[in-house]
Structure formats: C-alpha cells, structure tokens
Short mmCIF file of C-alpha atoms and ligand atoms in Angstrom, two decimals:
data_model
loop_
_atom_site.label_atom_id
_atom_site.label_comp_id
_atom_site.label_asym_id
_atom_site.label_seq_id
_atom_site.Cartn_x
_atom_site.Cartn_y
_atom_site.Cartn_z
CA UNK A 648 0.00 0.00 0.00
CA UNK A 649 1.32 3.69 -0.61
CA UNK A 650 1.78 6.17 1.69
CA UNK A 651 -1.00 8.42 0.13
CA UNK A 652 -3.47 5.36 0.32
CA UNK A 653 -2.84 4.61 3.70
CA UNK A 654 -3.63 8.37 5.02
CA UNK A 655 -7.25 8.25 6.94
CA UNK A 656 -8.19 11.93 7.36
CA UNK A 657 -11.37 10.70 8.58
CA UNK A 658 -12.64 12.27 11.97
CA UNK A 659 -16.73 11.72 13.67
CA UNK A 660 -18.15 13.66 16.57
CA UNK A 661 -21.48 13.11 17.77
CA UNK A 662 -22.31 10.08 15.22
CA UNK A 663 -21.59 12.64 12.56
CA UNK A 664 -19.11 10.82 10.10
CA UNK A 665 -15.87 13.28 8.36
CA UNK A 666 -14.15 12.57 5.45
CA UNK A 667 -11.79 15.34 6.51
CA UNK A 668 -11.95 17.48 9.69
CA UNK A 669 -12.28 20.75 7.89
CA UNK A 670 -15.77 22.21 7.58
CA UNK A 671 -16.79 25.60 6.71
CA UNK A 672 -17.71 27.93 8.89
CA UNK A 673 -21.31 29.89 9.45
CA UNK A 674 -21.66 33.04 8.11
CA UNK A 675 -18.80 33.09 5.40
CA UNK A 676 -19.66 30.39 3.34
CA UNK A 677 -23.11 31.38 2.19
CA UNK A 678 -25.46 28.44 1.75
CA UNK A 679 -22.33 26.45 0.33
CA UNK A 680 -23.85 26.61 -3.05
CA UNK A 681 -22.52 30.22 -4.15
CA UNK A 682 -19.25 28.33 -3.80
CA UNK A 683 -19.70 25.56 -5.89
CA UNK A 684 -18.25 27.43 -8.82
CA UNK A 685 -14.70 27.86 -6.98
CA UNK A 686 -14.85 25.21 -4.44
CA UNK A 687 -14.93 21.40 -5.09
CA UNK A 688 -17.24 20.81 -1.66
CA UNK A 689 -16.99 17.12 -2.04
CA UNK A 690 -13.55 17.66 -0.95
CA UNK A 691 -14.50 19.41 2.54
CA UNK A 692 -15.52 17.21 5.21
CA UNK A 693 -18.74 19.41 5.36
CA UNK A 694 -19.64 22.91 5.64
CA UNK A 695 -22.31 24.69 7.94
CA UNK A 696 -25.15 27.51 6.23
CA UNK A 697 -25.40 30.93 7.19
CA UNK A 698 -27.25 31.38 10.25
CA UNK A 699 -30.85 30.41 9.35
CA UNK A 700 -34.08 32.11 11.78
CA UNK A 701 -37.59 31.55 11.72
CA UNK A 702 -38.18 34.53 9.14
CA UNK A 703 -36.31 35.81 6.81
CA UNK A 704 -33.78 39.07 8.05
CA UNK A 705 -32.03 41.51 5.96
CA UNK A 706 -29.56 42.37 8.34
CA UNK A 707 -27.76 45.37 9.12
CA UNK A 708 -26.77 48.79 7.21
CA UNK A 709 -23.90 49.10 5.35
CA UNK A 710 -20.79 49.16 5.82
CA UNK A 711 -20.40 45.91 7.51
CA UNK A 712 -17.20 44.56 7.07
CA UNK A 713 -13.74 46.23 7.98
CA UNK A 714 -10.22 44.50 7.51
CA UNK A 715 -7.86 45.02 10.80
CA UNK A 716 -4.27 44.15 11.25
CA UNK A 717 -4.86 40.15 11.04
CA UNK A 718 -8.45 39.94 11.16
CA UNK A 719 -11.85 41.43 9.81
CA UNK A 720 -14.62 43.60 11.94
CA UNK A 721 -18.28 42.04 10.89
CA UNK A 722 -21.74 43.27 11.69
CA UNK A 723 -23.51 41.31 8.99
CA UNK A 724 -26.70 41.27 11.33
CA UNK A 725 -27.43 38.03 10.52
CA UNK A 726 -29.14 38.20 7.24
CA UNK A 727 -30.47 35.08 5.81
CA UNK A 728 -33.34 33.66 4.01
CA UNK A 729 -34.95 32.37 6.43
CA UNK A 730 -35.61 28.30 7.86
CA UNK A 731 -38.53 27.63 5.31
CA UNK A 732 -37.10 29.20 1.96
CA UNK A 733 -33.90 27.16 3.23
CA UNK A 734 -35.48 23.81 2.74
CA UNK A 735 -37.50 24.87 0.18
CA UNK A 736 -34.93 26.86 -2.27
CA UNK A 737 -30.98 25.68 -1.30
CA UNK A 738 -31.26 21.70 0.38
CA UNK A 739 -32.43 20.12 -2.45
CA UNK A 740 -29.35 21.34 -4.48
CA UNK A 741 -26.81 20.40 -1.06
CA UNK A 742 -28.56 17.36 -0.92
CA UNK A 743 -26.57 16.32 -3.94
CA UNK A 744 -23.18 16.54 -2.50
CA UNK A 745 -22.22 13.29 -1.51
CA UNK A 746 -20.69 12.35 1.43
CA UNK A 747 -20.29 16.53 2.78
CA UNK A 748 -22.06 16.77 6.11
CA UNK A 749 -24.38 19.93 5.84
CA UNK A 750 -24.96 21.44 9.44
CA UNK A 751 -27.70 24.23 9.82
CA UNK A 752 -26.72 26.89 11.81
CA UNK A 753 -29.89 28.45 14.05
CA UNK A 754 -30.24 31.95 16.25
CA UNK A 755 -32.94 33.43 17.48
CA UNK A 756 -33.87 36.20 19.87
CA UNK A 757 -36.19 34.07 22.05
CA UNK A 758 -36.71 30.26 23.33
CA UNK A 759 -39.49 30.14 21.21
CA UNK A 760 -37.07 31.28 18.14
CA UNK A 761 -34.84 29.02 18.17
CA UNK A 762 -37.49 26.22 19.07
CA UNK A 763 -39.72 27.07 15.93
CA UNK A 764 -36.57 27.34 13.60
CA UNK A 765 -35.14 24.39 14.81
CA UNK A 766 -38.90 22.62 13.67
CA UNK A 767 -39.06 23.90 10.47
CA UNK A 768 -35.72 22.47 9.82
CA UNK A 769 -36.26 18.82 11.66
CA UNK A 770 -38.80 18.81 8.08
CA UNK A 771 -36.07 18.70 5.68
CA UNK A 772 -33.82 15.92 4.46
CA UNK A 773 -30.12 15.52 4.67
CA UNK A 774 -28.71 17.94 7.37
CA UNK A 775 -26.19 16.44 9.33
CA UNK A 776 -26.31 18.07 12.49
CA UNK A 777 -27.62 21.55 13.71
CA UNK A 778 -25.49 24.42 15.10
CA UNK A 779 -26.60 26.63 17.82
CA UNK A 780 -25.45 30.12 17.51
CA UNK A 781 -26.04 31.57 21.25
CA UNK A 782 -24.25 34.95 20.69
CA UNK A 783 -27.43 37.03 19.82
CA UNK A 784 -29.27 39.12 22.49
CA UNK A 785 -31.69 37.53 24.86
CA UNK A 786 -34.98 39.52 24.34
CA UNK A 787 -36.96 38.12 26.83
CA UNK A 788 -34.76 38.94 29.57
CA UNK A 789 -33.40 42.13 28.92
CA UNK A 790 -31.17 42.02 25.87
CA UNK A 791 -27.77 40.30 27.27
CA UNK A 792 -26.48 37.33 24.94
CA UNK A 793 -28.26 33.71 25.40
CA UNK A 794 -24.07 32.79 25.55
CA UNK A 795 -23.19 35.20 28.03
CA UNK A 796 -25.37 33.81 31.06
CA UNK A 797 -25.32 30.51 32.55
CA UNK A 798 -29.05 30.52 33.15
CA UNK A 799 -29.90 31.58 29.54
CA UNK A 800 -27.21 29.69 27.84
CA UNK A 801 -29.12 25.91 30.22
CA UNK A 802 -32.80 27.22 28.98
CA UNK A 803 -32.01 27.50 25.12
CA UNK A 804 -30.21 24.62 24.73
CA UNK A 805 -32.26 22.74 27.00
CA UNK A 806 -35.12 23.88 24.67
CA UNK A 807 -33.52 23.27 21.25
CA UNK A 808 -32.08 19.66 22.86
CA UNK A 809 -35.97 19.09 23.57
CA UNK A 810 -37.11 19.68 19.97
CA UNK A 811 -34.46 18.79 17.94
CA UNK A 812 -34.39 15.39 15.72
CA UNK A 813 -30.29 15.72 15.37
CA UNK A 814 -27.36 16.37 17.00
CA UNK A 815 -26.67 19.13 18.22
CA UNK A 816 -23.77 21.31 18.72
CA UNK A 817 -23.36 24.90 20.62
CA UNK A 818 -21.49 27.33 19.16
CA UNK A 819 -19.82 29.21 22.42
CA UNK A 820 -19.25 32.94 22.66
CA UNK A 821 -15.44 33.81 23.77
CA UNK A 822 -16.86 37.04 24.65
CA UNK A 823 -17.21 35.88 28.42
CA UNK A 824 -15.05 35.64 31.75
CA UNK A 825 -15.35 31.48 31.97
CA UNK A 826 -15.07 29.33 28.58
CA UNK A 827 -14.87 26.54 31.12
CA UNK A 828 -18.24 27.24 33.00
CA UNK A 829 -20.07 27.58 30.31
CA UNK A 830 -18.77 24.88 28.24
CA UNK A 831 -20.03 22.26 30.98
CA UNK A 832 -23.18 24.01 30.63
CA UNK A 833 -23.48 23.71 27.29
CA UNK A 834 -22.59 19.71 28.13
CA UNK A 835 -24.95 19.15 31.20
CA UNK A 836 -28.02 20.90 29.06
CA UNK A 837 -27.91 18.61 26.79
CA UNK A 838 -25.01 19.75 23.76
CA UNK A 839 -23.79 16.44 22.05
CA UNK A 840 -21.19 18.51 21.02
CA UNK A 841 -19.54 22.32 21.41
CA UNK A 842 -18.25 24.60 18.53
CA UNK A 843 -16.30 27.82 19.71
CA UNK A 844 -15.10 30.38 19.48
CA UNK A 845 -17.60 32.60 17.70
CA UNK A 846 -16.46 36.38 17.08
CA UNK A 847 -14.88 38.89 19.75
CA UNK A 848 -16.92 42.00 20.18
CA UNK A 849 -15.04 44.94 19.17
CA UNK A 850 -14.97 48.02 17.17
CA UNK A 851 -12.76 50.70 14.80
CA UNK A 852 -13.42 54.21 14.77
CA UNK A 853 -11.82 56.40 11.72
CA UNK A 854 -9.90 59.37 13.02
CA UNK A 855 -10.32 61.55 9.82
CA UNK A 856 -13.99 61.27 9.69
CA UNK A 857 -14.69 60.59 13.80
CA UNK A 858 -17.52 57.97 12.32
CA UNK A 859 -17.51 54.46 13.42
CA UNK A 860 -16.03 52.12 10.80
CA UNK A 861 -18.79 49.58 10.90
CA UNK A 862 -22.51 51.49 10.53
CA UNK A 863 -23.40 48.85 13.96
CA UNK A 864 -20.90 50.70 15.67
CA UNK A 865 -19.73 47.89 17.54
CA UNK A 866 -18.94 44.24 15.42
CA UNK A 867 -17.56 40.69 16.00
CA UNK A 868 -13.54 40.38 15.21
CA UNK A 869 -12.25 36.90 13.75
CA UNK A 870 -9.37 36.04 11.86
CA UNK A 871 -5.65 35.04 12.49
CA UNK A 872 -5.70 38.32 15.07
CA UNK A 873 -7.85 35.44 17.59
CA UNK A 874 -6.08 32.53 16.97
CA UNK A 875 -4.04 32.18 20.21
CA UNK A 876 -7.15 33.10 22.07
CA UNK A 877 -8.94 30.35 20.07
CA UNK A 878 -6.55 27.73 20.89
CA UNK A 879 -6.51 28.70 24.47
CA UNK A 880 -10.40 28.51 24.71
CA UNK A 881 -10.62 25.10 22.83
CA UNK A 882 -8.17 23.75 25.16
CA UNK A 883 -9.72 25.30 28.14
CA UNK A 884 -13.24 23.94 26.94
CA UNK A 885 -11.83 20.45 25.46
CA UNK A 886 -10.40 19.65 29.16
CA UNK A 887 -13.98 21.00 30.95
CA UNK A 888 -15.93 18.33 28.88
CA UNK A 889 -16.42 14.69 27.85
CA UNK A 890 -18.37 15.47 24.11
CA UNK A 891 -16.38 16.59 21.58
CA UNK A 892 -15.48 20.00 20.47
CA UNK A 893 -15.23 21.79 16.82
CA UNK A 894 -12.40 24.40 16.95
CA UNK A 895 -12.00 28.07 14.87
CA UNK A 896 -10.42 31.60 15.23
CA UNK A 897 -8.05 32.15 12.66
CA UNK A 898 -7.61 28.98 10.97
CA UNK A 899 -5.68 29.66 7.40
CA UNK A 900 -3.18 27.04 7.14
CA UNK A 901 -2.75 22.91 7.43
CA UNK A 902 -0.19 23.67 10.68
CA UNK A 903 -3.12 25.90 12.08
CA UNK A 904 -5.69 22.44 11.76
CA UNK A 905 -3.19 20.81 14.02
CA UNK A 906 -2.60 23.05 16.49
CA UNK A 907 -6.15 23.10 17.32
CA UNK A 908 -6.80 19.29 17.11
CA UNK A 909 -3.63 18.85 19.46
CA UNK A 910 -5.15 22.03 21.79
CA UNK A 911 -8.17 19.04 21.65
CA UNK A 912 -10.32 19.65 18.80
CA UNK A 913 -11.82 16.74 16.86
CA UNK A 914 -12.38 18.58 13.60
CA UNK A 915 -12.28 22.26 13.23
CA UNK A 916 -14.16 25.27 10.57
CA UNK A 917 -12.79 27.82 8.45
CA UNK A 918 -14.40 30.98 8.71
CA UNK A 919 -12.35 34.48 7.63
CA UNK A 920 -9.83 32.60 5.37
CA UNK A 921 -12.53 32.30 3.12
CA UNK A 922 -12.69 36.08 2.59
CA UNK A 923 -9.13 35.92 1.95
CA UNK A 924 -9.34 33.87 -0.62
CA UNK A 925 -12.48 31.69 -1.78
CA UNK A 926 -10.75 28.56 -2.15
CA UNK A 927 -9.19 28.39 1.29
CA UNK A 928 -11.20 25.75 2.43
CA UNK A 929 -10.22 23.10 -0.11
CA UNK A 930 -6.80 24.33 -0.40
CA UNK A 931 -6.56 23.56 3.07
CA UNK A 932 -7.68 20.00 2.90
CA UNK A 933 -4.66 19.73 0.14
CA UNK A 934 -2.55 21.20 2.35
CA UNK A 935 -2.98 18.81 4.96
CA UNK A 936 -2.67 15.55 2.68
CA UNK A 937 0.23 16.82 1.87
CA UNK A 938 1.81 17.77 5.74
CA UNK A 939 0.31 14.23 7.33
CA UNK A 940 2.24 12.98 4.01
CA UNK A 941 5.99 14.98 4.73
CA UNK A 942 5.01 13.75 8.86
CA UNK A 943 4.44 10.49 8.16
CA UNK A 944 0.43 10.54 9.74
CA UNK A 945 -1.86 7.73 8.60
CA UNK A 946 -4.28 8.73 11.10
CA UNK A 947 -5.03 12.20 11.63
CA UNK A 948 -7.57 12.04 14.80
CA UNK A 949 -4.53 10.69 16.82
CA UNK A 950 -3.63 14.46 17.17
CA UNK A 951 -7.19 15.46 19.13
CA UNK A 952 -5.69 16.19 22.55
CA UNK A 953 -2.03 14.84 21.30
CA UNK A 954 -0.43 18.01 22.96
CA UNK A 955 3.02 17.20 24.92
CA UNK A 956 4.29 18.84 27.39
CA UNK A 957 7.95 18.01 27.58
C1 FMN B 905 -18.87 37.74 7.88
C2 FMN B 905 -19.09 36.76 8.99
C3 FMN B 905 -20.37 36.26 9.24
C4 FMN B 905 -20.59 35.34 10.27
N1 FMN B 905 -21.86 34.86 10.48
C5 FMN B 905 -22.05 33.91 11.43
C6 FMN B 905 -23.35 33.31 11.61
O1 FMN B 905 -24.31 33.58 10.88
N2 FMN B 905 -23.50 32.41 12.62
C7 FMN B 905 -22.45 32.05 13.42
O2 FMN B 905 -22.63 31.21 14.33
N3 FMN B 905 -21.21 32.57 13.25
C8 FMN B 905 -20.99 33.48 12.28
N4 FMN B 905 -19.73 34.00 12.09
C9 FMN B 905 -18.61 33.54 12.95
C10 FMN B 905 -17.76 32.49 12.23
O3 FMN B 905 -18.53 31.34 11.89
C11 FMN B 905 -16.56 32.06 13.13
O4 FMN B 905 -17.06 31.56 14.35
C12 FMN B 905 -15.62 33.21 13.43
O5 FMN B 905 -15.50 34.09 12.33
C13 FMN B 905 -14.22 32.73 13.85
O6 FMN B 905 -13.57 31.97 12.84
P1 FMN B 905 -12.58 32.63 11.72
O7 FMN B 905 -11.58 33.45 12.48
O8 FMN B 905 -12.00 31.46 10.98
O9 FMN B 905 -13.43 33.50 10.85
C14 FMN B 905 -19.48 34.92 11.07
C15 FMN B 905 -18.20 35.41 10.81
C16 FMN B 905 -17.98 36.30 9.78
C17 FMN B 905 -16.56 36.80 9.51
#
C-alpha cells in the first residue's frame, strides 16, 4: 500500500461521520452553493449555512465589514433567508453533495425562536447536524447574549435539545469571563457537542472622519488576530468536557488544523480565510494531505488532545 493510500483523514463527533476534519464555517460560506463554482465541496468534510431564523432578516446597514491588522470587523446582522425558503430553495441542491455533512446553523432572539426554527428544519432531508449560535441578544430577559449567562445559555439549549431530531452542537461565545463554566453548561443541558469560538466583540473608529467604521458601531472580530485566544479557549473547553469539540479563530493554514486538534479539537471550521481567498477551504484539505504525508500521519484524529508537554 502507498503512503497516500494509507492516510485516513477521517474524523466523527457526535455520530456525525468526516471525510476530513475541515468544515466551513457559518456566516462566510453562504449556503455552500454560491461556492460551488470555486470550491470542489466534495472535498471538505462538510460545511455549515449561514445562520438560518424563523423569518427571513435583511440584516444590518452598510458598511459591515472592515479589515484590521490580522483579522476582519463584521456586523452582517445576521441576514439570511430564512428556515422555510432554506429547505424549500438551497437543500435540495446540497442534498446532492455526496458524502459533505451539511450542518444548519440556528439563532434566534427568544426560546421560542430558536425552538420554531429548529422545527421547520427537523422537516427537511439531509442535514447532518444543527449548530446553535447563542451569541445574539436575549430579548426576553433584557437584551444580554443567550451565551453570556449561565441561566440563559441551560434554557435555550435545553429547549432546542428538547425539539431537535439531530445532534446538536453549541457554538460558544469567547466574549465571556469562563469558557470553562459555560462549556459544561453547554454539556450538562444537553449539547452532544460544542463549537467555539464565535467572534470577539469589538470596534474601529476612523480618526479623519470621527464615524464608526462599521454602521453597527460595535462588530464581531475573527481572523488570524484570535487565533491564540482560540486555541486557548478550545483547550480550556476540550479539558472541561467529555463530548467533543469543533475548533476556529483564525484557521488559514494545514499547521493551524493541528494546532487546534492537538489544543483538543476533533475537527475544526474555516471561517475568515474564506474572505481571503475563496478557495481556502479546499486548499486547506490539500494542504494537509500533503503535511500528514511529509510527517508520516496515517491517522489524523490521533492528534485530538495529542499536545506534549515536555
Ligand atoms: C462575515 C461573517 C459572518 C458570520 N456569520 C455567522 C453566523 O451567521 N452564525 C455564526 O454562528 N457565526 C458566524 N460567524 C462567525 C464564524 O462562523 C466564526 O465563528 C468566526 O468568524 C471565527 O472563525 P474565523 O476566524 O476562521 O473566521 C461569522 C463570521 C464572519 C466573519
């Protein structure tokens, strides 16, 4: 057998079966079929949708996107579709990728939100897994984050556990004092698996104009710029927990993939890099044949946790 036949790249979490650990993330890889054209997605382990809510949203003014040193300022406001045109309009088309897990990610601004969403989408065929995004304001108490509060981070996913019909995985906000507490959480309300980190609130003001670069005045920050944070929190939340966890922040290179499998990540998503450059994703999955291949890997999910410390 050769070398290149004997590499297994395959990784599962949550009875969700990888050919590769590298997924897309939420929110920067449309509904993975605006990247069909530049992307072979049969090559990407899988790839999750923009977030999807009950109704349709058309997000926030423009502008909504500003480069930093190393990373990118976003305030997309969530715009999407909605759960219904979803099944109706892009899985059909997805459904024809074989062998790429499709995860649905879901927000919402109440229980009831993410409930409802989450029961539209139980309706459709051929999702792998769905993705709880928890960094959007609680409405019905008050406005702070669903992932910024213990008590409101247990009732969501305790709800969306209740209703949903797949796995599910939560999607932790860094943009809080313990990763740890509210990883085991996450775990103890019922998450079959975590995803983190989402974006770091921040914000860029222009001194010649005194405006805000970003209309939102305030935005989410990912990119290479998080990266060591990233790593830190997926290690952080990886030793708090039993179920597995999805690492991102700033993931552009095969070397990157590793350092957050070996920081104990079973697979991890690309997010920013796609901005970058459109085929980051797949060029990544190359990129890793090729360094398990100069390493000598055949089995790539011997890295999760593989971290040595002398
Ligand atoms: C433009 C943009 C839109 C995003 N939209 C979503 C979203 O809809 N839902 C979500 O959970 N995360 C969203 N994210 C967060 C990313 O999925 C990811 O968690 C974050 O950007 C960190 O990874 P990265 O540094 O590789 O981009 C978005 C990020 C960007 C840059």
């Amino acid at each position: 057998m050769t070398a290149a036949s004997a590499l297994d790249l395959s990784v599962s979490f949550a009875g969700v079966q990888l050919r590769n650990p590298i997924i897309a993330a939420s929110g920067t890889f449309g509904y993975g079929v605006e990247f069909e054209d530049v992307v072979n997605l049969g090559k990407l382990g899988g790839f999750v949708v923009k977030g999807l809510s009950r109704e349709p949203m058309i997000g926030n003014p423009p502008p909504r996107l500003w480069e930093t040193a190393a990373g990118m300022l976003n305030a997309i406001g969530l715009q999407n579709i909605g759960a219904r045109a979803f099944l109706e309009e892009k899985l059909p088309r997805l459904r024809q990728i074989k062998d790429t897990v499709v995860i649905t990610n879901v927000f919402g601004y109440t229980r009831e939100d993410y409930e409802n969403t989450i029961q539209i989408l139980n309706e459709g065929e051929g999702i792998a897994a769905y993705e709880l995004n928890v960094s959007c304001p609680n409405t019905e108490h008050g406005g702070l984050q669903f992932g910024m509060d213990p008590r409101s981070l247990d009732e969501v996913v305790t709800t969306a556990k209740r209703v949903a019909r797949r796995p599910l995985i939560v999607k932790l906000s860094p943009n809080v004092t313990s990763i740890t507490q509210m990883a085991y959480v996450a775990q103890e309300s019922g998450a079959d698996a975590l995803s983190l980190i989402n974006t770091f609130t921040a914000m860029a003001i222009d001194p010649e104009t005194r405006k805000p670069r970003i209309a939102n005045v305030t935005a989410g920050l990912s990119g290479p710029a998080i990266k060591p944070i990233a790593v830190r929190m997926v290690y952080d939340a990886a030793q708090a927990v039993k179920i597995p966890v999805i690492g991102m922040g700033g993931i552009s290179t095969p070397a990157d993939v590793i350092e957050f499998m070996l920081a104990g990540a079973t697979a991890v998503q690309i997010g920013t890099a796609s901005y970058w450059d459109p085929c980051a994703t797949e060029k990544i999955v190359d990129g890793l044949e090729n360094w398990c291949h100069d390493h000598r890997i055949t089995r790539i999910r011997d890295f999760v946790g593989g971290m040595v410390m002398e």
